[in-house]
Coordinates of C-alpha atoms in Angstrom, one line a residue:
M768 CA 62.2 88.5 145.5
Y769 CA 62.1 86.4 142.3
L770 CA 65.9 86.3 142.0
Y771 CA 65.9 85.1 145.7
F772 CA 63.7 82.2 144.8
F773 CA 65.3 81.2 141.6
T774 CA 69.0 81.3 143.0
A775 CA 67.7 79.1 145.8
L776 CA 66.2 76.6 143.3
L777 CA 69.5 76.8 141.0
A778 CA 71.3 75.9 144.2
G779 CA 69.6 72.5 144.4
F780 CA 69.4 72.1 140.6
Y781 CA 72.9 72.6 139.5
P782 CA 74.6 69.8 141.9
A783 CA 71.5 67.5 141.0
I784 CA 71.9 67.8 137.4
F785 CA 75.8 67.6 137.7
F786 CA 75.4 64.4 139.6
L787 CA 72.9 63.1 137.1
S788 CA 75.2 64.0 134.1
N789 CA 77.8 61.6 135.6
N790 CA 75.3 58.7 136.5
W791 CA 72.7 59.1 133.7
H792 CA 73.0 55.6 132.7
I793 CA 71.9 54.3 136.2
F794 CA 68.5 55.9 136.7
S795 CA 65.3 55.8 134.7
W796 CA 63.8 59.0 133.6
Q797 CA 61.2 58.9 136.3
Q798 CA 63.8 58.4 139.0
S799 CA 65.8 61.3 137.5
L800 CA 62.8 63.8 137.4
V801 CA 62.5 62.9 141.3
L802 CA 66.1 63.5 141.9
L803 CA 66.1 66.9 140.1
S804 CA 62.6 68.1 141.7
G805 CA 63.6 66.7 145.0
A806 CA 66.9 68.6 145.1
C807 CA 65.2 71.7 144.0
L808 CA 62.5 71.8 146.7
I809 CA 65.2 70.7 149.4
A810 CA 67.2 73.9 148.6
L811 CA 64.2 76.0 148.4
A812 CA 62.9 74.9 151.8
A813 CA 66.3 75.3 153.5
I814 CA 68.1 78.3 151.9
L815 CA 65.4 81.0 152.1
P816 CA 64.1 80.4 155.6
L817 CA 67.8 79.9 156.7
S818 CA 69.1 83.0 155.2
W819 CA 66.2 85.4 156.1
T820 CA 66.5 84.0 159.9
M821 CA 70.2 84.4 160.0
G822 CA 69.8 87.7 158.5
Y823 CA 67.4 89.0 161.1
V824 CA 69.7 88.0 163.9
L825 CA 72.8 89.5 162.2
R826 CA 70.7 92.7 161.8
V827 CA 69.6 92.8 165.5
F828 CA 73.3 92.2 166.8
F829 CA 75.2 94.2 164.5
R830 CA 73.2 97.3 163.8
R831 CA 70.1 99.2 165.1
P832 CA 66.7 98.1 163.7
L833 CA 65.9 100.5 160.7
S834 CA 62.4 102.3 160.6
G835 CA 60.5 104.6 158.3
P836 CA 61.8 105.7 155.1
E837 CA 65.3 104.5 155.9
E838 CA 64.2 100.8 156.1
K839 CA 62.3 100.9 152.8
T840 CA 65.2 102.1 151.0
N841 CA 67.9 100.2 152.7
G842 CA 66.3 96.8 153.7
N843 CA 68.4 94.4 155.2
P844 CA 72.1 94.2 154.0
F845 CA 72.7 90.8 155.2
I846 CA 70.1 88.9 153.1
V847 CA 72.0 88.6 149.8
P848 CA 75.4 87.6 151.1
L849 CA 73.7 85.1 153.4
I850 CA 71.7 83.5 150.3
S851 CA 75.0 83.4 148.3
L852 CA 76.7 81.9 151.1
V853 CA 74.0 79.2 152.2
S854 CA 73.6 78.2 148.6
L855 CA 76.9 77.7 147.8
L856 CA 77.6 75.8 151.1
L857 CA 74.7 73.5 150.1
C858 CA 76.0 72.8 146.9
A859 CA 79.2 71.8 148.5
I860 CA 77.3 69.4 150.6
F861 CA 75.4 68.2 147.8
L862 CA 78.6 67.5 145.8
R863 CA 80.7 66.3 148.4
G864 CA 81.1 62.7 147.0
T865 CA 82.0 64.0 143.6
L866 CA 84.0 66.7 144.6
A867 CA 86.2 64.5 146.7
A868 CA 86.5 61.9 143.8
I869 CA 87.9 64.8 141.7
N870 CA 90.0 66.4 144.1
A871 CA 88.0 69.7 143.7
R872 CA 87.6 70.8 147.2
P873 CA 90.2 73.8 147.1
I874 CA 88.5 75.1 144.0
L875 CA 85.2 74.9 145.6
V876 CA 86.4 76.8 148.6
Y877 CA 88.0 79.6 146.4
A878 CA 84.7 79.8 144.5
L879 CA 82.7 80.0 147.7
T880 CA 84.9 82.9 149.1
G881 CA 85.0 84.8 145.9
L882 CA 81.2 84.6 145.3
V883 CA 80.2 85.6 148.9
V884 CA 82.7 88.8 148.6
L885 CA 81.0 89.6 145.2
G886 CA 77.7 89.3 146.9
F887 CA 78.5 92.1 149.4
V888 CA 80.3 94.2 146.8
W889 CA 77.3 94.0 144.3
N890 CA 74.7 94.4 146.9
A891 CA 76.4 97.8 147.7
H892 CA 75.7 98.6 144.1
K893 CA 72.2 97.5 144.2
K894 CA 73.0 94.5 142.0
G895 CA 71.6 92.0 144.3
L896 CA 72.2 88.2 143.6
K897 CA 73.0 88.5 140.2
P898 CA 76.5 87.1 140.4
T899 CA 75.5 84.1 142.2
F900 CA 72.4 83.5 140.3
F901 CA 74.4 83.8 136.8
T902 CA 77.2 81.6 138.1
L903 CA 74.8 78.8 139.3
L904 CA 72.9 79.4 136.0
I905 CA 76.0 78.8 133.7
L906 CA 77.2 75.8 135.6
S907 CA 73.6 74.4 135.4
S908 CA 73.5 74.9 131.8
L909 CA 77.0 73.4 131.1
A910 CA 75.9 70.3 133.3
A911 CA 72.6 70.0 131.2
F912 CA 74.6 70.2 127.9
N913 CA 77.0 67.5 129.3
L914 CA 74.1 65.2 130.2
M915 CA 72.4 65.6 126.8
G916 CA 75.7 64.8 125.3
N917 CA 76.1 61.6 127.2
I918 CA 72.7 60.5 126.5
Y919 CA 73.2 61.1 123.0
A920 CA 76.6 59.1 122.9
G921 CA 75.1 56.4 125.0
A922 CA 72.0 56.0 122.6
R923 CA 74.5 55.4 119.6
E924 CA 76.6 52.7 121.5
T925 CA 75.6 49.2 120.9
A926 CA 76.9 46.0 122.4
D927 CA 75.7 43.9 119.6
G928 CA 79.1 43.5 118.1
W929 CA 80.5 41.3 120.8
L930 CA 77.2 40.0 121.9
T931 CA 75.7 38.7 118.6
K932 CA 78.9 36.8 117.5
H933 CA 77.3 33.3 118.2
K934 CA 73.6 34.3 118.2
A935 CA 72.8 31.9 115.1
V936 CA 73.9 29.0 117.3
Y937 CA 72.5 30.1 120.5
D938 CA 68.9 30.6 118.8
Q939 CA 69.0 26.7 118.0
V940 CA 69.6 25.7 121.3
R941 CA 66.9 23.4 122.6
L942 CA 67.1 21.8 126.0
K943 CA 66.2 18.1 126.5
S944 CA 66.3 18.7 130.4
T945 CA 64.8 21.7 132.0
P946 CA 65.6 21.6 135.9
D947 CA 65.4 24.9 137.6
V948 CA 68.7 26.8 137.6
Y949 CA 69.8 29.1 140.4
L950 CA 72.7 31.5 139.9
I951 CA 73.9 33.0 143.1
I952 CA 76.3 35.9 142.9
A953 CA 78.3 36.7 145.8
E954 CA 79.8 40.3 145.9
A955 CA 83.7 40.1 145.7
Y956 CA 84.0 36.6 147.2
P957 CA 87.6 35.5 146.8
S958 CA 89.0 32.1 145.8
R959 CA 90.5 30.1 148.5
A960 CA 94.0 31.0 147.5
A961 CA 93.1 34.6 147.6
L962 CA 91.9 34.3 151.0
K963 CA 94.9 32.7 152.5
A964 CA 97.4 34.7 150.5
V965 CA 95.9 38.2 150.9
Y966 CA 93.8 37.8 154.0
D967 CA 95.3 35.1 155.8
F968 CA 91.9 33.3 156.3
D969 CA 91.2 29.8 156.2
N970 CA 87.9 29.0 154.7
D971 CA 88.1 25.2 154.3
V972 CA 85.1 24.7 157.0
F973 CA 82.9 26.5 154.7
Y974 CA 84.2 24.4 151.4
R975 CA 83.4 21.1 153.4
Q976 CA 79.8 22.5 154.4
L977 CA 79.2 23.1 150.8
T978 CA 80.6 19.6 149.6
G979 CA 78.3 18.0 152.4
L980 CA 75.2 19.5 150.7
G981 CA 76.3 18.3 147.2
F982 CA 78.3 20.9 145.9
K983 CA 81.6 20.6 143.8
V984 CA 84.2 23.5 144.2
N985 CA 86.8 24.7 141.9
H986 CA 89.6 26.7 143.9
D987 CA 91.2 28.0 140.7
F988 CA 88.2 29.6 139.2
F989 CA 88.4 33.1 138.2
S990 CA 86.5 36.4 136.9
N991 CA 87.2 37.7 133.5
Y992 CA 86.9 41.4 134.5
N993 CA 87.7 43.0 137.6
H994 CA 84.3 44.9 138.7
T995 CA 80.7 43.9 138.8
L996 CA 79.3 45.7 135.7
S997 CA 82.1 44.5 133.6
S998 CA 82.3 41.0 134.9
L999 CA 78.6 40.2 134.8
P1000 CA 77.9 41.3 131.1
S1001 CA 80.6 39.0 130.2
L1002 CA 79.2 36.1 132.0
F1003 CA 75.5 36.8 130.7
G1004 CA 76.9 37.4 127.1
M1005 CA 79.3 34.5 127.1
A1006 CA 81.7 36.7 125.3
H1007 CA 84.5 39.1 125.9
H1008 CA 84.0 42.7 125.5
F1009 CA 87.7 43.4 126.1
G1010 CA 86.8 46.4 128.4
S1011 CA 84.8 48.3 125.6
L1012 CA 81.8 48.7 128.1
N1013 CA 84.0 50.5 131.0
L1014 CA 83.1 53.8 131.7
G1015 CA 86.2 54.2 134.0
N1016 CA 84.1 54.5 137.3
L1017 CA 83.4 50.7 137.9
D1018 CA 80.4 51.2 135.7
S1019 CA 79.6 50.0 132.2
L1020 CA 77.8 51.6 129.1
G1021 CA 75.0 49.1 128.0
G1022 CA 76.0 46.6 130.7
R1023 CA 73.1 47.5 133.0
R1024 CA 70.5 47.4 130.2
M1025 CA 71.9 43.8 129.2
L1026 CA 71.6 42.6 132.7
E1027 CA 67.9 44.3 133.0
A1028 CA 67.0 41.9 130.0
K1029 CA 66.1 45.2 128.0
A1030 CA 68.7 44.4 125.4
Y1031 CA 69.8 41.1 123.9
N1032 CA 71.0 39.0 126.7
P1033 CA 72.2 35.6 125.3
V1034 CA 71.5 33.6 128.7
I1035 CA 68.3 35.0 129.3
D1036 CA 67.2 34.8 125.9
M1037 CA 68.2 31.1 125.7
F1038 CA 66.3 30.4 128.9
R1039 CA 63.2 32.3 127.7
A1040 CA 63.2 30.3 124.2
N1041 CA 63.1 27.1 126.4
H1042 CA 60.1 28.2 128.3
Y1043 CA 61.9 29.2 131.6
K1044 CA 60.3 31.7 133.8
I1045 CA 62.9 34.2 134.8
Q1046 CA 63.2 35.9 138.1
Y1047 CA 65.8 38.4 139.7
L1048 CA 66.0 38.1 143.6
H1049 CA 68.3 40.7 145.0
E1050 CA 69.2 42.0 148.4
V1051 CA 70.0 45.6 147.4
N1052 CA 68.7 47.8 144.3
S1053 CA 72.0 49.2 143.7
L1054 CA 73.0 46.6 141.0
L1055 CA 69.8 47.1 138.9
P1056 CA 67.8 50.1 140.3
N1057 CA 65.5 50.3 137.4
G1058 CA 64.5 46.6 137.9
A1059 CA 64.5 44.2 135.0
D1060 CA 62.1 43.0 132.3
V1061 CA 61.5 39.6 133.9
D1062 CA 58.7 37.5 135.2
V1063 CA 59.9 38.5 139.0
C1064 CA 62.2 41.1 140.1
L1065 CA 62.8 42.0 143.7
P1066 CA 63.1 44.5 145.5
A1067 CA 60.8 46.3 143.1
P1068 CA 62.4 49.6 141.6
S1069 CA 61.9 52.7 143.7
L1070 CA 61.3 56.2 142.2
W1071 CA 63.3 57.6 145.2
Y1072 CA 66.5 55.6 144.5
G1073 CA 68.0 58.5 142.6
L1074 CA 67.3 61.2 144.9
N1075 CA 68.6 58.7 148.0
A1076 CA 71.8 57.9 146.1
F1077 CA 72.3 61.7 145.5
L1078 CA 71.7 62.7 149.1
L1079 CA 73.6 59.9 150.8
Q1080 CA 76.5 60.0 148.4
K1081 CA 77.1 56.2 149.0
E1082 CA 77.9 53.3 146.6
N1083 CA 75.1 51.2 147.8
P1084 CA 72.6 53.6 149.3
A1085 CA 69.9 52.2 151.4
D1086 CA 66.5 52.1 149.7
G1087 CA 63.2 50.5 150.6
P1088 CA 63.4 47.7 153.4
G1089 CA 66.4 47.1 155.6
R1090 CA 68.6 44.5 154.5
S1091 CA 67.4 41.9 157.1
E1092 CA 63.9 42.5 155.5
T1093 CA 65.1 42.1 151.9
I1094 CA 66.8 38.7 152.9
A1095 CA 63.7 37.6 154.5
S1096 CA 61.5 38.6 151.4
L1097 CA 64.2 36.7 149.2
K1098 CA 63.7 33.5 151.3
D1099 CA 59.9 33.9 151.2
R1100 CA 60.2 34.2 147.5
L1101 CA 62.0 31.0 147.2
T1102 CA 59.7 29.2 149.6
A1103 CA 56.4 30.3 148.0
M1104 CA 57.9 29.4 144.4
D1105 CA 55.3 27.2 142.6
L1106 CA 57.9 24.5 141.3
G1107 CA 55.4 22.7 139.6
R1108 CA 54.7 25.8 137.3
G1109 CA 58.3 26.3 136.0
P1110 CA 60.9 25.6 134.9
Y1111 CA 62.8 28.7 136.7
F1112 CA 66.0 30.7 136.1
T1113 CA 66.7 32.5 139.3
F1114 CA 69.4 35.1 139.6
I1115 CA 70.2 35.9 143.1
Y1116 CA 72.6 38.8 144.1
V1117 CA 74.0 38.7 147.6
N1118 CA 75.7 41.8 148.5
L1119 CA 78.5 40.0 150.7
P1120 CA 81.2 39.9 151.4
G1121 CA 82.1 42.8 149.4
H1122 CA 85.4 44.4 148.2
S1123 CA 87.4 47.5 149.7
P1124 CA 85.9 51.1 149.6
S1125 CA 86.2 52.5 146.1
R1126 CA 86.7 55.8 147.6
V1127 CA 89.2 56.1 150.3
K1128 CA 89.1 59.1 152.5
E1129 CA 93.1 59.2 153.2
R1130 CA 95.1 61.1 150.5
T1131 CA 98.7 60.0 150.9
R1132 CA 99.9 56.7 149.8
E1133 CA 100.8 55.7 153.2
G1134 CA 97.3 56.6 154.6
I1135 CA 95.8 54.5 151.8
N1136 CA 98.0 51.6 152.5
K1137 CA 97.0 51.6 156.1
A1138 CA 93.3 51.7 155.2
M1139 CA 93.8 48.8 153.0
E1140 CA 95.5 46.9 155.8
A1141 CA 92.7 47.5 158.2
F1142 CA 90.3 46.3 155.5
R1143 CA 92.3 43.1 155.1
S1144 CA 92.6 42.3 158.7
S1145 CA 89.0 42.5 159.3
Y1146 CA 88.0 40.9 156.2
G1147 CA 87.5 37.3 157.7
S1148 CA 84.5 38.6 159.6
R1149 CA 82.7 39.6 156.2
V1150 CA 83.5 36.3 154.7
E1151 CA 81.9 34.6 157.8
S1152 CA 78.8 36.6 157.2
A1153 CA 78.8 35.8 153.7
N1154 CA 79.1 32.1 154.4
K1155 CA 76.3 31.8 156.8
H1156 CA 74.0 33.5 154.4
L1157 CA 75.2 31.4 151.4
L1158 CA 74.7 28.2 153.3
D1159 CA 71.1 29.3 154.4
L1160 CA 70.3 29.8 150.8
A1161 CA 71.9 26.6 149.5
Q1162 CA 70.3 24.5 152.2
L1163 CA 66.7 26.0 151.5
I1164 CA 67.2 25.3 147.7
T1165 CA 68.7 22.2 147.7
S1166 CA 66.3 20.7 150.3
R1167 CA 63.4 22.3 148.5
D1168 CA 64.3 21.7 144.9
P1169 CA 66.7 18.8 144.9
D1170 CA 66.8 18.3 141.3
S1171 CA 67.9 21.7 140.5
I1172 CA 71.2 23.1 139.3
V1173 CA 72.6 25.9 141.8
I1174 CA 75.8 27.9 141.0
I1175 CA 77.5 30.0 143.6
I1176 CA 80.3 32.4 142.3
G1177 CA 82.1 35.5 143.1
D1178 CA 81.6 38.3 140.5
H1179 CA 85.2 39.5 140.9
G1180 CA 88.1 39.6 143.7
S1181 CA 88.0 41.8 146.7
W1182 CA 90.5 44.4 145.9
G1183 CA 92.6 43.9 149.0
F1184 CA 95.4 46.1 147.4
R1185 CA 94.5 49.5 146.0
L1186 CA 98.1 50.7 145.2
R1187 CA 99.7 47.3 144.9
E1188 CA 101.6 47.9 147.7
D1189 CA 101.4 46.4 151.4
A1190 CA 101.0 48.3 154.6
D1191 CA 104.5 49.2 154.6
G1192 CA 104.5 50.5 151.1
K1193 CA 106.3 47.4 149.7
P1194 CA 105.3 46.5 146.1
V1195 CA 103.2 43.3 146.0
S1196 CA 104.1 40.9 143.3
T1197 CA 101.9 41.0 140.1
P1198 CA 100.8 37.4 140.5
L1199 CA 99.2 38.2 144.0
F1200 CA 97.9 41.4 142.9
I1201 CA 96.0 39.5 140.0
L1202 CA 94.8 36.7 142.4
D1203 CA 93.3 39.3 144.5
R1204 CA 91.5 41.1 141.6
F1205 CA 90.3 38.0 139.8
G1206 CA 90.4 34.6 142.1
V1207 CA 86.7 34.1 143.1
L1208 CA 84.7 31.4 144.8
A1209 CA 83.0 28.8 142.5
A1210 CA 80.7 26.1 143.5
M1211 CA 78.1 24.2 141.8
Y1212 CA 75.2 21.7 142.9
A1213 CA 74.5 19.6 139.9
P1214 CA 74.5 16.1 138.4
N1215 CA 78.3 15.0 138.3
E1216 CA 78.5 15.3 134.5
L1217 CA 78.2 19.0 134.9
S1218 CA 79.5 19.7 138.3
G1219 CA 82.5 17.6 137.4
R1220 CA 83.6 20.0 134.8
L1221 CA 83.9 22.7 137.3
E1222 CA 85.5 20.4 139.9
N1223 CA 88.3 19.1 137.4
G1224 CA 89.0 22.6 135.8
E1225 CA 87.4 22.1 132.4
L1226 CA 85.3 25.2 133.4
K1227 CA 87.6 27.7 134.9
S1228 CA 86.0 31.1 134.3
H1229 CA 83.0 33.2 133.9
V1230 CA 82.7 33.5 130.4
N1231 CA 82.2 30.0 129.6
L1232 CA 80.1 29.2 132.6
F1233 CA 76.7 28.9 130.8
R1234 CA 78.1 27.2 127.7
H1235 CA 78.9 24.3 129.8
V1236 CA 75.4 24.6 131.3
F1237 CA 73.3 24.8 128.1
A1238 CA 75.5 22.1 126.5
Y1239 CA 74.8 19.6 129.3
L1240 CA 71.2 20.6 129.3
S1241 CA 70.8 20.4 125.6
G1242 CA 72.9 17.2 125.3
D1243 CA 74.9 18.8 122.6
R1244 CA 78.6 19.5 123.0
E1245 CA 78.8 21.3 119.9
L1246 CA 77.9 24.6 121.8
L1247 CA 81.2 24.2 123.3
S1248 CA 82.9 24.7 120.0
T1249 CA 82.0 28.6 120.5
M1250 CA 84.2 28.6 123.7
A1251 CA 85.7 31.9 124.5
P1252 CA 89.4 32.1 125.7
D1253 CA 89.9 31.9 129.3
H1254 CA 91.4 35.3 129.8
A1255 CA 91.1 38.1 132.1
F1256 CA 91.6 41.7 131.7
E1257 CA 92.6 44.3 134.2
N1258 CA 91.4 47.2 132.1
E1259 CA 90.9 47.7 128.4
M1260 CA 93.4 45.4 126.5
I1261 CA 95.4 44.7 129.5
M1262 CA 95.5 40.9 130.1
A1263 CA 96.2 39.5 133.5
I1264 CA 95.5 36.0 133.0
E1265 CA 95.9 34.1 129.7
D1266 CA 94.2 30.8 129.1
G1267 CA 93.4 30.2 132.9
N1268 CA 97.1 31.1 133.9
I1269 CA 98.1 33.9 136.0
L1270 CA 100.7 35.9 134.2
D1271 CA 103.9 37.2 135.9
N1272 CA 103.2 40.5 134.4
F1273 CA 100.2 42.3 132.7
V1274 CA 100.4 42.2 128.9
K1275 CA 99.1 44.8 126.5
I1276 CA 97.2 43.2 123.6
V1277 CA 95.8 44.4 120.4
L1278 CA 92.4 43.2 118.6
V1279 CA 93.0 41.5 115.3
P1280 CA 90.0 41.5 113.0
K1281 CA 88.6 37.9 112.7
S1282 CA 85.4 37.2 110.7
G1283 CA 84.2 40.6 111.4
N1284 CA 84.7 40.4 115.2
G1285 CA 87.9 41.5 117.2
E1286 CA 90.0 38.8 118.5
A1287 CA 92.6 39.4 121.4
K1288 CA 96.4 38.6 120.2

């Protein structure tokens, strides 16, 4: 009986700890504990009742009910294989997203079939659930060791090398003017050229509406990296990490802690040093599920986030209130701000219009290209939804806080081409592919001395955005002497844009030591 119980627990524990070993850097220890315990309890509540019910039905239909001494000695021969079967099926359900990502479904089918057969054979020799139990125990142990190794390796990693290069200069920055500053990140919002060339979408009405509100727009602006958790650390760090943070799964090591203000963050630290209150107003928990060490952080982190992500196997699992409610709460916060008790730096993350799916169900190149074509053809409606939302925010902020600085930028391109091919399988040009990955919206509401730098192209990429903001607010253009090169990188050491110019082909670069810090050559 105890073996039944522990086998059912392991059927939930193994996929949960395997999932956690690959996503350990996302969740807090409290969220991880809820994830593990929740998965175990779900497995226990599902496997034993279901197996016993099915076993009873099978026994009634396939053999006569036993009685007396015969029942006591033989029991129900269906229970053990059923527990094995249901346990492994539950593992397959729990791991469906991960297994799809690594193409491991055939392996799972073979393992499932073999273990069920072993369950029948071992049961005949009165060995019970031992093969299933020990298999799950071994797999759980391997995943646990992998988790501990990842945590240990992560604890030794540091972002200080690239972040602190100019810290001595940043620490001396004192602002002469302290207006409220709003940074609005629109998830994967492309530039005008990318919208026209990749998605055949004319967005000029939106640009005119922004201009009517007093914004200046740069249509040749770009991100320095191609996904959120590589791009935003560079923006807030005002430096290039050259892909050193990349984990290979559109996430970054140390990037979240920096964005959470739990590690050195040059932009946040400079605002704090100049007596700004810091607030994060986001629509979803997926960017920073642990919240942030700032004055205000909405939505508040949820203990259920890890379990929710594990069960739903989605990139942006629903968490807490619905999207319309979180947008309303964001606007409520902006309306309720006591502007007389500032100044405020407000980081707003708008989860629109979004990029193409990171995981495409189709396995063939033809299928993937067709799926991308469907994404590109429908993308205009997503941009229109983003436009409405961004204009609502812009109007609210500029009417209520007319002396503020408001920056609206995309964090990276929208990835309309996954395989660098069109719907017919023909290769797209490298410059077009680069434009799709890095060309982003950039608009600024600010005095002309600052917003003019964006409009005239002096400010052309994420990495130098806040250098210009702080140089303007401090009245000291010496800060611009620390400018990082306006390069963009597709992956580690693969340059796509050099000094603001899209390259005809990707260029492999190397780091040459210079004053103790790597410089791209």
